[in-house]
PDB file of C-alpha atoms in Angstrom:
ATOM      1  CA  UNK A  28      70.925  99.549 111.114  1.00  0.00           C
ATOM      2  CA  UNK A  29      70.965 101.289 107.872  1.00  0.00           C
ATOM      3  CA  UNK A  30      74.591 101.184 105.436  1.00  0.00           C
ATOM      4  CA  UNK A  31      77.564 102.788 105.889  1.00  0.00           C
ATOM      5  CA  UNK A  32      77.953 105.001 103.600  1.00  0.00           C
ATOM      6  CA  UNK A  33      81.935 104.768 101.806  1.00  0.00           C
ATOM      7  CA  UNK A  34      84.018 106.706  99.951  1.00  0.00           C
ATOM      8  CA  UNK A  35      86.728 105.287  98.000  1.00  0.00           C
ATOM      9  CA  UNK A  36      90.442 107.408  97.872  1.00  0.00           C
ATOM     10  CA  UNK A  37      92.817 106.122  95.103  1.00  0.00           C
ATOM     11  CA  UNK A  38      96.482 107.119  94.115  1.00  0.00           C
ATOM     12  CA  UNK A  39      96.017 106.959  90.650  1.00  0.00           C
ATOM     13  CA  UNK A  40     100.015 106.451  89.839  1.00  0.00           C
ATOM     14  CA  UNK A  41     100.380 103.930  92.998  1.00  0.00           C
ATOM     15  CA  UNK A  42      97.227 101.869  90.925  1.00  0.00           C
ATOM     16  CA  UNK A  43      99.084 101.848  87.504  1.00  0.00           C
ATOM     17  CA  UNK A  44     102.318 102.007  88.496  1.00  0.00           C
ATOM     18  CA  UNK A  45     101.524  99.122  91.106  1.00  0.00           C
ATOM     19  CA  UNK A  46      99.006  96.946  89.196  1.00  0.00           C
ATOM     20  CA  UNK A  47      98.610  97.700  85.711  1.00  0.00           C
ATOM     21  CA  UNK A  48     101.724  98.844  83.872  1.00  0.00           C
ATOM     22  CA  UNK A  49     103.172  95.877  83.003  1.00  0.00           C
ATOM     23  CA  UNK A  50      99.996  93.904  82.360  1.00  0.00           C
ATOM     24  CA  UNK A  51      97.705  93.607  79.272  1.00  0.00           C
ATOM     25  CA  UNK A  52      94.860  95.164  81.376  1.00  0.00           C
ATOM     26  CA  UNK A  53      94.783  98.615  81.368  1.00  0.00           C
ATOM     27  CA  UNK A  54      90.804  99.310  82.140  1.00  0.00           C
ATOM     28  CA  UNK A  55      89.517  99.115  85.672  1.00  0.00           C
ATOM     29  CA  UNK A  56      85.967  99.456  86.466  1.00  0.00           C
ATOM     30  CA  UNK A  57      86.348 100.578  89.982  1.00  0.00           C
ATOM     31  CA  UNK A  58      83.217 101.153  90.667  1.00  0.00           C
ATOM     32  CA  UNK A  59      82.019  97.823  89.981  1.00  0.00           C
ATOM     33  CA  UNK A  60      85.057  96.267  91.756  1.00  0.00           C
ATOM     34  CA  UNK A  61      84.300  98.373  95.225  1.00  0.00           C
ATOM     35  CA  UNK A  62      80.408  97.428  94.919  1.00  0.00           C
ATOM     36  CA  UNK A  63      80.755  93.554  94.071  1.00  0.00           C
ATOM     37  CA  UNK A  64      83.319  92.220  95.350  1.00  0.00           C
ATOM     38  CA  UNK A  65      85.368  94.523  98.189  1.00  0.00           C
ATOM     39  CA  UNK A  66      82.501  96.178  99.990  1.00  0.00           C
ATOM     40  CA  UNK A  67      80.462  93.089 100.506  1.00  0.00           C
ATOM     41  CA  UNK A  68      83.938  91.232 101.804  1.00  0.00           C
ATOM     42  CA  UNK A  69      83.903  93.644 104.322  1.00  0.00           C
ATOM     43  CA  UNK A  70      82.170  92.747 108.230  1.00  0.00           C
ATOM     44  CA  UNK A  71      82.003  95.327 110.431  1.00  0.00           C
ATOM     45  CA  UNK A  72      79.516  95.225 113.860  1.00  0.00           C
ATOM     46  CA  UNK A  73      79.238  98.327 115.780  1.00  0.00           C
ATOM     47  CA  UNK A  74      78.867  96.278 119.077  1.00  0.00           C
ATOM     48  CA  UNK A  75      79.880  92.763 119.231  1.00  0.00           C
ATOM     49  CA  UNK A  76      76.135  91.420 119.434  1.00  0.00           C
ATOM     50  CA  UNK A  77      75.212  93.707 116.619  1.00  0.00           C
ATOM     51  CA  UNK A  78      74.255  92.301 113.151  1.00  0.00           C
ATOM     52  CA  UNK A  79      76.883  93.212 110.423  1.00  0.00           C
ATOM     53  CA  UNK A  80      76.681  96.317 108.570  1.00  0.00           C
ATOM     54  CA  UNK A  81      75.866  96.467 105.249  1.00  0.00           C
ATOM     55  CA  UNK A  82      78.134  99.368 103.545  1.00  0.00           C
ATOM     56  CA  UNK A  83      77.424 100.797 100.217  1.00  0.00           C
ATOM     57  CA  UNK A  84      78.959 103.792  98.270  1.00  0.00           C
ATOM     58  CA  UNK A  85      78.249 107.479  99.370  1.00  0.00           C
ATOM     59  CA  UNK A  86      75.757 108.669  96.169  1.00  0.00           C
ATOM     60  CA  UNK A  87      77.442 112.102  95.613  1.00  0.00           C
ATOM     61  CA  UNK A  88      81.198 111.078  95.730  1.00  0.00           C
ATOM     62  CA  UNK A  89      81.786 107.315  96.022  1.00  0.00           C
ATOM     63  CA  UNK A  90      85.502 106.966  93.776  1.00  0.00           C
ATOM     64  CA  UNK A  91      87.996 110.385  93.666  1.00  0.00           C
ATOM     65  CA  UNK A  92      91.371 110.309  92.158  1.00  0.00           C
ATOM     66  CA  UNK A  93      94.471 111.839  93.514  1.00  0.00           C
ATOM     67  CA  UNK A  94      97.551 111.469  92.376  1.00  0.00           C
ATOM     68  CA  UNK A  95     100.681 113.876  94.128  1.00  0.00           C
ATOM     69  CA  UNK A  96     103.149 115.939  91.953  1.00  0.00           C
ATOM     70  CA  UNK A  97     106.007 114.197  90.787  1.00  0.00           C
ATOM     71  CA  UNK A  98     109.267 115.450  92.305  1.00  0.00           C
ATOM     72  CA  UNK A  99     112.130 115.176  90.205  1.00  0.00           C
ATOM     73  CA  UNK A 100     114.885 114.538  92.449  1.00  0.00           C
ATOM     74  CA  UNK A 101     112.466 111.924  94.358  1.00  0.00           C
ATOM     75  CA  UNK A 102     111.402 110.208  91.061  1.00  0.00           C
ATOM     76  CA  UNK A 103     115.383 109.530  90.183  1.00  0.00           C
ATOM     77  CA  UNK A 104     116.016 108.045  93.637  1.00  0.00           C
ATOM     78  CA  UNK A 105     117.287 104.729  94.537  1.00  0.00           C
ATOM     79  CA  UNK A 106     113.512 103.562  95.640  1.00  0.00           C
ATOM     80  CA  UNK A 107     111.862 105.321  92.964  1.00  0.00           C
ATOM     81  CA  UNK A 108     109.834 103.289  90.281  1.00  0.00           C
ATOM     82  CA  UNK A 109     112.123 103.597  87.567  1.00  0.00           C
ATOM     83  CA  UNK A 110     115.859 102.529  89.323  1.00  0.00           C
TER      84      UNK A 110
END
């Protein structure tokens, strides 16, 4: 069965705001964290008797960042990063 090919969605403020703002590390190779150590974690069999597949990047567009537009009232709110 040939790869899966993946693409890989990330919130750019959930990632810093979430894992890196308050840390010394400030650089993430995502890339390299996708293709050695999350990708290959992952098992997934089409049918139950079927050997895993192997899943790998998509060439063209493997990693895009999104991040939404900051709402004002929403970013002063009681669950809001900053209260």
């Amino acid at each position: 069965m040939p790869g899966l090919r993946t693409r890989v969605y990330i919130d750019g403020y959930n990632l810093y705001y979430g894992c890196l703002r308050k840390t010394a590390f400030k650089w993430l190779d995502v890339l390299s964290l996708f293709e050695t150590q999350i990708l290959p974690s992952i098992l997934y069999r089409p049918r139950p008797d079927a050997e895993p597949a192997t899943m790998t990047l998509h060439p063209d567009c493997a990693i895009k960042y999104f991040t939404a537009k900051i709402i004002e009232s929403a970013a002063k709110g009681e669950d809001s990063v900053s209260s």
